[in-house]
Amino acid sequence: MKQLSIYIVLALLGCQGIRAQSSALTSATSEKNIVLNVSFTGKVTDAKTGEVLTGASVLFPDLKVGGTTNREGIYKLQNIPSGKYLVEVSFTGYASIVESIELNGNTEKDFTLSRSYAENEAVTITGVSSATSVKRTPVPVNILKKEELLRGVSTNLIDALSHTPGVTQISTGPAISKPSIRGLGYNRVVVVNDGIRQEGQQWGDEHGIEIDEYNVSKAEILKGPASLMYGSDALAGVVNIISILPAPAGSVKGNVFGTYQTNNRQRGMHADIGGNHNGFIWGAYGSYKAAADYKNKYDGYVFNSKFNEKNFGGYIGLNKQWGFSHLYLTNFDQHVGLVEGDRDDATGQFLKLVDNGGAEEEAIAAGKDFTSTDPFVPRQRIQHFKLVSDNSFNVGNDRLTVLVGYQRNQRQEFGNVLDPGEKELYFDLNTLNYNVQYHFAEKNNWKTSVGVNGMQQSNKNKGEEALIPEYSLFDIGGFVYTQKRINKLTLSGGLRFDNRSIDSKEMEDGGDVKFAGFTKSFSNVSGSVGLSYEASKAVTFKFNIARGFRAPSIPELASNGAHEGTNRYEYGEQDLKSETSFQVDGGVEVNTEHISLAANVFYNAVSNFIYYRKLQSVNGGDSILVDGSDELFAFRFDQHNARLYGAEVNLDIHPHPLDWLHIENTFSYTRGTLSEDQDGSKNLPFIPAARLINDVKAEFASKGKVFRHVYVKAELDNTFAQNNPFTGYNTETRTSGYSLLNAGLGGDIVSKGKTLFSLYFAANNIGDVAYQNHLSRLKYTAVNNVTGRMGVYNMGRNFSVKLNVPLSFNL
């Protein structure tokens, strides 16, 4: 805490110093008649009818300033610094407008939006130094807005994002999912939340990303190496979660949200509120989620798949002519059961651990054991606290952004039924993130930024056992990124240098050295160059070449212990080298009155790809270690060169004049191989099966007086068989294909043009299909000796209802 206090004081002093410098510079530039404080006003109307659009959004993403139109269709934004910025104007059911606006004084500009049932334009802030039109980024970026997240059924945030082409989830039951992009997950995907890189021991299987699902406003997913902007680990791409969107000036806005799912009795509640008065912004939120054990027709109720979580957070800040300064605080607290899958030999029913007079025994789980939302042993608790200072200062027509964040991630595993409070594993991870960027004013269609970012990190072991050593880590990387627009052609690229230093501490256990101390340093040069070419108003071509980088993680270098949540005993390898990738991406986007098409192909060559494999015993079978009463498979990390290639295609047919009808088809395919056979297999582990999603959706009543934005949809989610598993050392097995039928309907209830509430109904796996996803870790739990089936199956039929009540009033 003393270290944290020093960091916070230094950050605040640094920000004040930068602000003082900014004030001096802006005073100097004022003498050159540069207007520093302007307003931006106008009207938003329907392009065809001229009707005003009430509630349309006008947003400057880089400035984090936005507003909505009133009943007359008028918007007014104030305290905007002069300069050239990207503005996004959007309204549900209409095509968004993304346009660069030069503000040299008080500006009036009207916008006309055209009806569209397919979103053809948007703004992204992921993988770029400043807000950019998605059409002008050379790599594929998918954006999911809150409305899309509300319409689906999910048990966690990554589950909600896994319908995106090229995105899958590595899951351990309903509560635990980790993102995988184009066949790469764990430390190869960077998760960003409100500008800060999320650091929560993402190398582990048995916990998610520690972000409140109910508080998400928008998600952006970049597919492809993004080391240029994020450094080590962004080898596969980036999942950028935007939670905080400040209320429009002069208003208070909020939501009250509730949901229920039938399969596992999952219930959730959320409330948030925020205001904006003369540039002073504030907000707060709180969430609760809990679920009992889920069920399917083969396993019945899956014992100890239950979980509960309580989250809260808030923010305050200022948006003024000199820029903005925001302070965010979030706290995530989840309790989750660990599914071991042990069963009674005679009945095939799940077993639980019990304390019988001081002796550990097994008993058959029944009744209330399945309906409670409080996990049994083994279980874990994950807490994630985050404090972020996000600042932007105007330096003449340039901008200086300074972001500093502190995170504390605590993960505790409990596995002793005789002493349920005993922490077998307790990782206490503290991280200080920093990101300083200087954005030069756009000149002659050049946009250039330079920056330095990285983190300082330390981990302490406070449990009875240790899986990884205590360590400290320091990351630093410097980059230059530039973008040039030449008529219909946009060129983007840059270079970066990174260095990561690791100091791993020695640890003795019972007089023996469990972890030997060592220091390591990993350096790398990353870069990318790409283009986007608008061949016509309807057709855009994209091409990108990028080099990515990932330093080995501490578990890969130094693991030596039992991993309770994975049924593994893991050994690290200190001689591992950094992974580097060379990826080529190409794509085409077509948007016409009748169809929307996005097609992308990629090829990714990864040098020194790191993976874990089962160890063999001297007798030729699996190497098994006995840890107390548990028998664990032994795994060691290894590396070889690898290649991945694949494609994603999304085709949305919305035939005019039946614009309300969508026939959407999404196909994803990834193939991954090693350069050399490993125990008879060249296939990479954790590669998702091919997937085809067929959607039919109808949308009605876009301007209804009682019902508005009504939709009905049916979906067939087809996952093909994965016949290319990594069978070396008995690590993976083949997985059968399956098809799931899903459906949904919902809409807004309005009065006098104002939304009173929104209702969403959905059904997943209507046919109650028993299936195992290839990336489900529960597939490899114990065999049911009664049925002969290995592992645990995924969730069966599930119905969901969601209610969202918006709150809004003017100050």
mmCIF file of N, CA, C and O in Angstrom, residues 24-86:
data_model
loop_
_atom_site.group_PDB
_atom_site.id
_atom_site.type_symbol
_atom_site.label_atom_id
_atom_site.label_comp_id
_atom_site.label_asym_id
_atom_site.label_seq_id
_atom_site.Cartn_x
_atom_site.Cartn_y
_atom_site.Cartn_z
ATOM 1 N N ALA A 24 0.457 26.575 -20.228
ATOM 2 C CA ALA A 24 1.426 27.539 -20.738
ATOM 3 C C ALA A 24 1.471 27.519 -22.253
ATOM 4 O O ALA A 24 1.510 28.560 -22.912
ATOM 5 N N LEU A 25 1.455 26.293 -22.808
ATOM 6 C CA LEU A 25 1.517 26.173 -24.258
ATOM 7 C C LEU A 25 0.258 26.702 -24.922
ATOM 8 O O LEU A 25 0.317 27.379 -25.947
ATOM 9 N N THR A 26 -0.897 26.405 -24.321
ATOM 10 C CA THR A 26 -2.143 26.878 -24.921
ATOM 11 C C THR A 26 -2.246 28.399 -24.805
ATOM 12 O O THR A 26 -2.832 29.053 -25.666
ATOM 13 N N SER A 27 -1.654 28.981 -23.720
ATOM 14 C CA SER A 27 -1.641 30.438 -23.612
ATOM 15 C C SER A 27 -0.811 31.034 -24.738
ATOM 16 O O SER A 27 -1.166 32.054 -25.335
ATOM 17 N N ALA A 28 0.324 30.382 -25.017
ATOM 18 C CA ALA A 28 1.182 30.872 -26.087
ATOM 19 C C ALA A 28 0.479 30.791 -27.429
ATOM 20 O O ALA A 28 0.545 31.711 -28.239
ATOM 21 N N THR A 29 -0.193 29.697 -27.659
ATOM 22 C CA THR A 29 -0.873 29.546 -28.935
ATOM 23 C C THR A 29 -2.067 30.461 -29.043
ATOM 24 O O THR A 29 -2.493 30.804 -30.140
ATOM 25 N N SER A 30 -2.631 30.885 -27.893
ATOM 26 C CA SER A 30 -3.755 31.821 -27.938
ATOM 27 C C SER A 30 -3.338 33.121 -28.590
ATOM 28 O O SER A 30 -4.138 33.794 -29.251
ATOM 29 N N GLU A 31 -2.057 33.472 -28.399
ATOM 30 C CA GLU A 31 -1.580 34.713 -28.977
ATOM 31 C C GLU A 31 -1.584 34.653 -30.503
ATOM 32 O O GLU A 31 -1.511 35.642 -31.187
ATOM 33 N N LYS A 32 -1.663 33.412 -31.043
ATOM 34 C CA LYS A 32 -1.705 33.243 -32.493
ATOM 35 C C LYS A 32 -3.145 33.139 -32.972
ATOM 36 O O LYS A 32 -3.419 32.630 -34.039
ATOM 37 N N ASN A 33 -4.079 33.624 -32.131
ATOM 38 C CA ASN A 33 -5.498 33.649 -32.482
ATOM 39 C C ASN A 33 -6.086 32.263 -32.711
ATOM 40 O O ASN A 33 -6.968 32.083 -33.546
ATOM 41 N N ILE A 34 -5.575 31.253 -32.006
ATOM 42 C CA ILE A 34 -6.156 29.922 -32.073
ATOM 43 C C ILE A 34 -7.285 29.846 -31.050
ATOM 44 O O ILE A 34 -7.078 30.102 -29.866
ATOM 45 N N VAL A 35 -8.494 29.497 -31.507
ATOM 46 C CA VAL A 35 -9.628 29.396 -30.602
ATOM 47 C C VAL A 35 -9.517 28.105 -29.808
ATOM 48 O O VAL A 35 -9.356 27.026 -30.371
ATOM 49 N N LEU A 36 -9.584 28.193 -28.490
ATOM 50 C CA LEU A 36 -9.356 27.023 -27.649
ATOM 51 C C LEU A 36 -10.637 26.421 -27.099
ATOM 52 O O LEU A 36 -10.626 25.295 -26.647
ATOM 53 N N ASN A 37 -11.704 27.165 -27.105
ATOM 54 C CA ASN A 37 -12.927 26.665 -26.482
ATOM 55 C C ASN A 37 -14.100 26.967 -27.407
ATOM 56 O O ASN A 37 -14.491 28.126 -27.554
ATOM 57 N N VAL A 38 -14.624 25.932 -28.046
ATOM 58 C CA VAL A 38 -15.668 26.135 -29.046
ATOM 59 C C VAL A 38 -16.873 25.271 -28.724
ATOM 60 O O VAL A 38 -16.817 24.359 -27.891
ATOM 61 N N SER A 39 -17.973 25.577 -29.403
ATOM 62 C CA SER A 39 -19.180 24.762 -29.288
ATOM 63 C C SER A 39 -19.489 24.151 -30.646
ATOM 64 O O SER A 39 -19.063 24.655 -31.690
ATOM 65 N N PHE A 40 -20.231 23.046 -30.616
ATOM 66 C CA PHE A 40 -20.584 22.325 -31.842
ATOM 67 C C PHE A 40 -22.069 22.000 -31.746
ATOM 68 O O PHE A 40 -22.490 21.251 -30.856
ATOM 69 N N THR A 41 -22.870 22.594 -32.624
ATOM 70 C CA THR A 41 -24.325 22.435 -32.559
ATOM 71 C C THR A 41 -24.875 22.105 -33.940
ATOM 72 O O THR A 41 -24.203 22.268 -34.966
ATOM 73 N N GLY A 42 -26.129 21.657 -33.952
ATOM 74 C CA GLY A 42 -26.789 21.359 -35.209
ATOM 75 C C GLY A 42 -28.014 20.496 -35.008
ATOM 76 O O GLY A 42 -28.478 20.283 -33.879
ATOM 77 N N LYS A 43 -28.542 19.996 -36.120
ATOM 78 C CA LYS A 43 -29.761 19.191 -36.097
ATOM 79 C C LYS A 43 -29.508 17.875 -36.829
ATOM 80 O O LYS A 43 -28.760 17.833 -37.811
ATOM 81 N N VAL A 44 -30.148 16.794 -36.340
ATOM 82 C CA VAL A 44 -30.057 15.479 -36.978
ATOM 83 C C VAL A 44 -31.449 15.094 -37.452
ATOM 84 O O VAL A 44 -32.397 15.079 -36.662
ATOM 85 N N THR A 45 -31.576 14.801 -38.766
ATOM 86 C CA THR A 45 -32.877 14.489 -39.349
ATOM 87 C C THR A 45 -32.800 13.260 -40.235
ATOM 88 O O THR A 45 -31.717 12.782 -40.605
ATOM 89 N N ASP A 46 -33.974 12.747 -40.586
ATOM 90 C CA ASP A 46 -34.111 11.633 -41.523
ATOM 91 C C ASP A 46 -33.835 12.156 -42.935
ATOM 92 O O ASP A 46 -34.440 13.141 -43.372
ATOM 93 N N ALA A 47 -32.930 11.499 -43.669
ATOM 94 C CA ALA A 47 -32.530 11.984 -44.986
ATOM 95 C C ALA A 47 -33.677 11.959 -45.983
ATOM 96 O O ALA A 47 -33.717 12.782 -46.906
ATOM 97 N N LYS A 48 -34.615 11.049 -45.808
ATOM 98 C CA LYS A 48 -35.700 10.902 -46.788
ATOM 99 C C LYS A 48 -36.905 11.759 -46.450
ATOM 100 O O LYS A 48 -37.472 12.442 -47.314
ATOM 101 N N THR A 49 -37.305 11.775 -45.172
ATOM 102 C CA THR A 49 -38.539 12.457 -44.786
ATOM 103 C C THR A 49 -38.309 13.830 -44.183
ATOM 104 O O THR A 49 -39.236 14.637 -44.079
ATOM 105 N N GLY A 50 -37.074 14.100 -43.737
ATOM 106 C CA GLY A 50 -36.792 15.362 -43.063
ATOM 107 C C GLY A 50 -37.229 15.373 -41.608
ATOM 108 O O GLY A 50 -37.068 16.377 -40.912
ATOM 109 N N GLU A 51 -37.776 14.271 -41.140
ATOM 110 C CA GLU A 51 -38.256 14.170 -39.756
ATOM 111 C C GLU A 51 -37.076 14.248 -38.787
ATOM 112 O O GLU A 51 -36.011 13.660 -39.025
ATOM 113 N N VAL A 52 -37.249 14.976 -37.688
ATOM 114 C CA VAL A 52 -36.176 15.082 -36.703
ATOM 115 C C VAL A 52 -35.989 13.747 -36.000
ATOM 116 O O VAL A 52 -36.952 12.990 -35.814
ATOM 117 N N LEU A 53 -34.750 13.456 -35.626
ATOM 118 C CA LEU A 53 -34.430 12.204 -34.941
ATOM 119 C C LEU A 53 -34.084 12.522 -33.488
ATOM 120 O O LEU A 53 -32.993 13.041 -33.194
ATOM 121 N N THR A 54 -35.022 12.240 -32.596
ATOM 122 C CA THR A 54 -34.828 12.491 -31.168
ATOM 123 C C THR A 54 -34.023 11.365 -30.544
ATOM 124 O O THR A 54 -34.344 10.193 -30.724
ATOM 125 N N GLY A 55 -32.973 11.701 -29.824
ATOM 126 C CA GLY A 55 -32.145 10.698 -29.157
ATOM 127 C C GLY A 55 -30.974 10.217 -29.980
ATOM 128 O O GLY A 55 -30.277 9.284 -29.586
ATOM 129 N N ALA A 56 -30.714 10.843 -31.140
ATOM 130 C CA ALA A 56 -29.537 10.493 -31.930
ATOM 131 C C ALA A 56 -28.269 10.872 -31.159
ATOM 132 O O ALA A 56 -28.238 11.860 -30.428
ATOM 133 N N SER A 57 -27.235 10.075 -31.335
ATOM 134 C CA SER A 57 -25.978 10.286 -30.607
ATOM 135 C C SER A 57 -24.965 11.004 -31.480
ATOM 136 O O SER A 57 -24.790 10.667 -32.657
ATOM 137 N N VAL A 58 -24.292 12.014 -30.897
ATOM 138 C CA VAL A 58 -23.200 12.731 -31.560
ATOM 139 C C VAL A 58 -21.994 12.625 -30.626
ATOM 140 O O VAL A 58 -22.036 13.117 -29.494
ATOM 141 N N LEU A 59 -20.918 11.986 -31.085
ATOM 142 C CA LEU A 59 -19.812 11.645 -30.190
ATOM 143 C C LEU A 59 -18.466 11.945 -30.831
ATOM 144 O O LEU A 59 -18.227 11.613 -31.992
ATOM 145 N N PHE A 60 -17.576 12.611 -30.057
ATOM 146 C CA PHE A 60 -16.169 12.748 -30.405
ATOM 147 C C PHE A 60 -15.393 11.729 -29.552
ATOM 148 O O PHE A 60 -15.090 12.006 -28.381
ATOM 149 N N PRO A 61 -15.056 10.549 -30.089
ATOM 150 C CA PRO A 61 -14.436 9.496 -29.264
ATOM 151 C C PRO A 61 -13.115 9.907 -28.625
ATOM 152 O O PRO A 61 -12.860 9.573 -27.460
ATOM 153 N N ASP A 62 -12.251 10.623 -29.363
ATOM 154 C CA ASP A 62 -10.949 10.986 -28.804
ATOM 155 C C ASP A 62 -11.073 11.943 -27.619
ATOM 156 O O ASP A 62 -10.251 11.919 -26.700
ATOM 157 N N LEU A 63 -12.088 12.799 -27.659
ATOM 158 C CA LEU A 63 -12.268 13.792 -26.601
ATOM 159 C C LEU A 63 -13.151 13.281 -25.468
ATOM 160 O O LEU A 63 -13.257 13.928 -24.421
ATOM 161 N N LYS A 64 -13.794 12.136 -25.704
ATOM 162 C CA LYS A 64 -14.754 11.571 -24.750
ATOM 163 C C LYS A 64 -15.835 12.596 -24.406
ATOM 164 O O LYS A 64 -16.229 12.773 -23.247
ATOM 165 N N VAL A 65 -16.286 13.274 -25.452
ATOM 166 C CA VAL A 65 -17.350 14.262 -25.352
ATOM 167 C C VAL A 65 -18.450 13.859 -26.314
ATOM 168 O O VAL A 65 -18.184 13.542 -27.476
ATOM 169 N N GLY A 66 -19.682 13.857 -25.828
ATOM 170 C CA GLY A 66 -20.792 13.489 -26.685
ATOM 171 C C GLY A 66 -22.101 14.009 -26.150
ATOM 172 O O GLY A 66 -22.180 14.549 -25.042
ATOM 173 N N GLY A 67 -23.134 13.852 -26.957
ATOM 174 C CA GLY A 67 -24.461 14.280 -26.538
ATOM 175 C C GLY A 67 -25.522 13.603 -27.379
ATOM 176 O O GLY A 67 -25.223 12.833 -28.304
ATOM 177 N N THR A 68 -26.779 13.876 -27.052
ATOM 178 C CA THR A 68 -27.900 13.338 -27.817
ATOM 179 C C THR A 68 -28.822 14.479 -28.214
ATOM 180 O O THR A 68 -28.845 15.540 -27.575
ATOM 181 N N THR A 69 -29.584 14.235 -29.271
ATOM 182 C CA THR A 69 -30.499 15.268 -29.757
ATOM 183 C C THR A 69 -31.749 15.325 -28.893
ATOM 184 O O THR A 69 -32.204 14.318 -28.345
ATOM 185 N N ASN A 70 -32.339 16.539 -28.783
ATOM 186 C CA ASN A 70 -33.567 16.717 -28.001
ATOM 187 C C ASN A 70 -34.786 16.446 -28.881
ATOM 188 O O ASN A 70 -34.676 15.943 -30.003
ATOM 189 N N ARG A 71 -35.965 16.815 -28.402
ATOM 190 C CA ARG A 71 -37.204 16.544 -29.136
ATOM 191 C C ARG A 71 -37.258 17.257 -30.484
ATOM 192 O O ARG A 71 -37.964 16.841 -31.396
ATOM 193 N N GLU A 72 -36.484 18.332 -30.621
ATOM 194 C CA GLU A 72 -36.441 19.068 -31.886
ATOM 195 C C GLU A 72 -35.310 18.578 -32.786
ATOM 196 O O GLU A 72 -35.036 19.154 -33.844
ATOM 197 N N GLY A 73 -34.622 17.511 -32.345
ATOM 198 C CA GLY A 73 -33.509 16.989 -33.125
ATOM 199 C C GLY A 73 -32.236 17.785 -32.996
ATOM 200 O O GLY A 73 -31.283 17.596 -33.766
ATOM 201 N N ILE A 74 -32.177 18.697 -32.023
ATOM 202 C CA ILE A 74 -31.035 19.595 -31.850
ATOM 203 C C ILE A 74 -30.030 18.980 -30.862
ATOM 204 O O ILE A 74 -30.405 18.437 -29.822
ATOM 205 N N TYR A 75 -28.757 19.075 -31.204
ATOM 206 C CA TYR A 75 -27.689 18.706 -30.265
ATOM 207 C C TYR A 75 -26.817 19.936 -30.028
ATOM 208 O O TYR A 75 -26.722 20.835 -30.873
ATOM 209 N N LYS A 76 -26.173 19.980 -28.860
ATOM 210 C CA LYS A 76 -25.251 21.073 -28.556
ATOM 211 C C LYS A 76 -24.151 20.558 -27.638
ATOM 212 O O LYS A 76 -24.409 20.106 -26.523
ATOM 213 N N LEU A 77 -22.916 20.623 -28.142
ATOM 214 C CA LEU A 77 -21.754 20.192 -27.375
ATOM 215 C C LEU A 77 -20.874 21.407 -27.098
ATOM 216 O O LEU A 77 -20.604 22.204 -28.005
ATOM 217 N N GLN A 78 -20.437 21.532 -25.851
ATOM 218 C CA GLN A 78 -19.637 22.684 -25.449
ATOM 219 C C GLN A 78 -18.319 22.238 -24.836
ATOM 220 O O GLN A 78 -18.081 21.051 -24.621
ATOM 221 N N ASN A 79 -17.452 23.228 -24.546
ATOM 222 C CA ASN A 79 -16.137 22.972 -23.958
ATOM 223 C C ASN A 79 -15.303 22.038 -24.832
ATOM 224 O O ASN A 79 -14.610 21.142 -24.347
ATOM 225 N N ILE A 80 -15.365 22.241 -26.147
ATOM 226 C CA ILE A 80 -14.582 21.434 -27.077
ATOM 227 C C ILE A 80 -13.362 22.235 -27.508
ATOM 228 O O ILE A 80 -13.487 23.380 -27.965
ATOM 229 N N PRO A 81 -12.168 21.670 -27.391
ATOM 230 C CA PRO A 81 -10.978 22.384 -27.851
ATOM 231 C C PRO A 81 -10.931 22.432 -29.378
ATOM 232 O O PRO A 81 -11.431 21.524 -30.051
ATOM 233 N N SER A 82 -10.353 23.502 -29.913
ATOM 234 C CA SER A 82 -10.250 23.602 -31.362
ATOM 235 C C SER A 82 -9.325 22.517 -31.900
ATOM 236 O O SER A 82 -8.460 22.005 -31.205
ATOM 237 N N GLY A 83 -9.523 22.176 -33.163
ATOM 238 C CA GLY A 83 -8.720 21.138 -33.794
ATOM 239 C C GLY A 83 -9.541 20.335 -34.776
ATOM 240 O O GLY A 83 -10.708 20.649 -35.052
ATOM 241 N N LYS A 84 -8.949 19.281 -35.302
ATOM 242 C CA LYS A 84 -9.618 18.405 -36.258
ATOM 243 C C LYS A 84 -9.849 17.052 -35.602
ATOM 244 O O LYS A 84 -8.891 16.409 -35.151
ATOM 245 N N TYR A 85 -11.116 16.633 -35.519
ATOM 246 C CA TYR A 85 -11.467 15.413 -34.803
ATOM 247 C C TYR A 85 -12.447 14.574 -35.617
ATOM 248 O O TYR A 85 -13.174 15.077 -36.477
ATOM 249 N N LEU A 86 -12.481 13.299 -35.273
ATOM 250 C CA LEU A 86 -13.448 12.391 -35.872
ATOM 251 C C LEU A 86 -14.727 12.426 -35.046
ATOM 252 O O LEU A 86 -14.689 12.309 -33.815
#
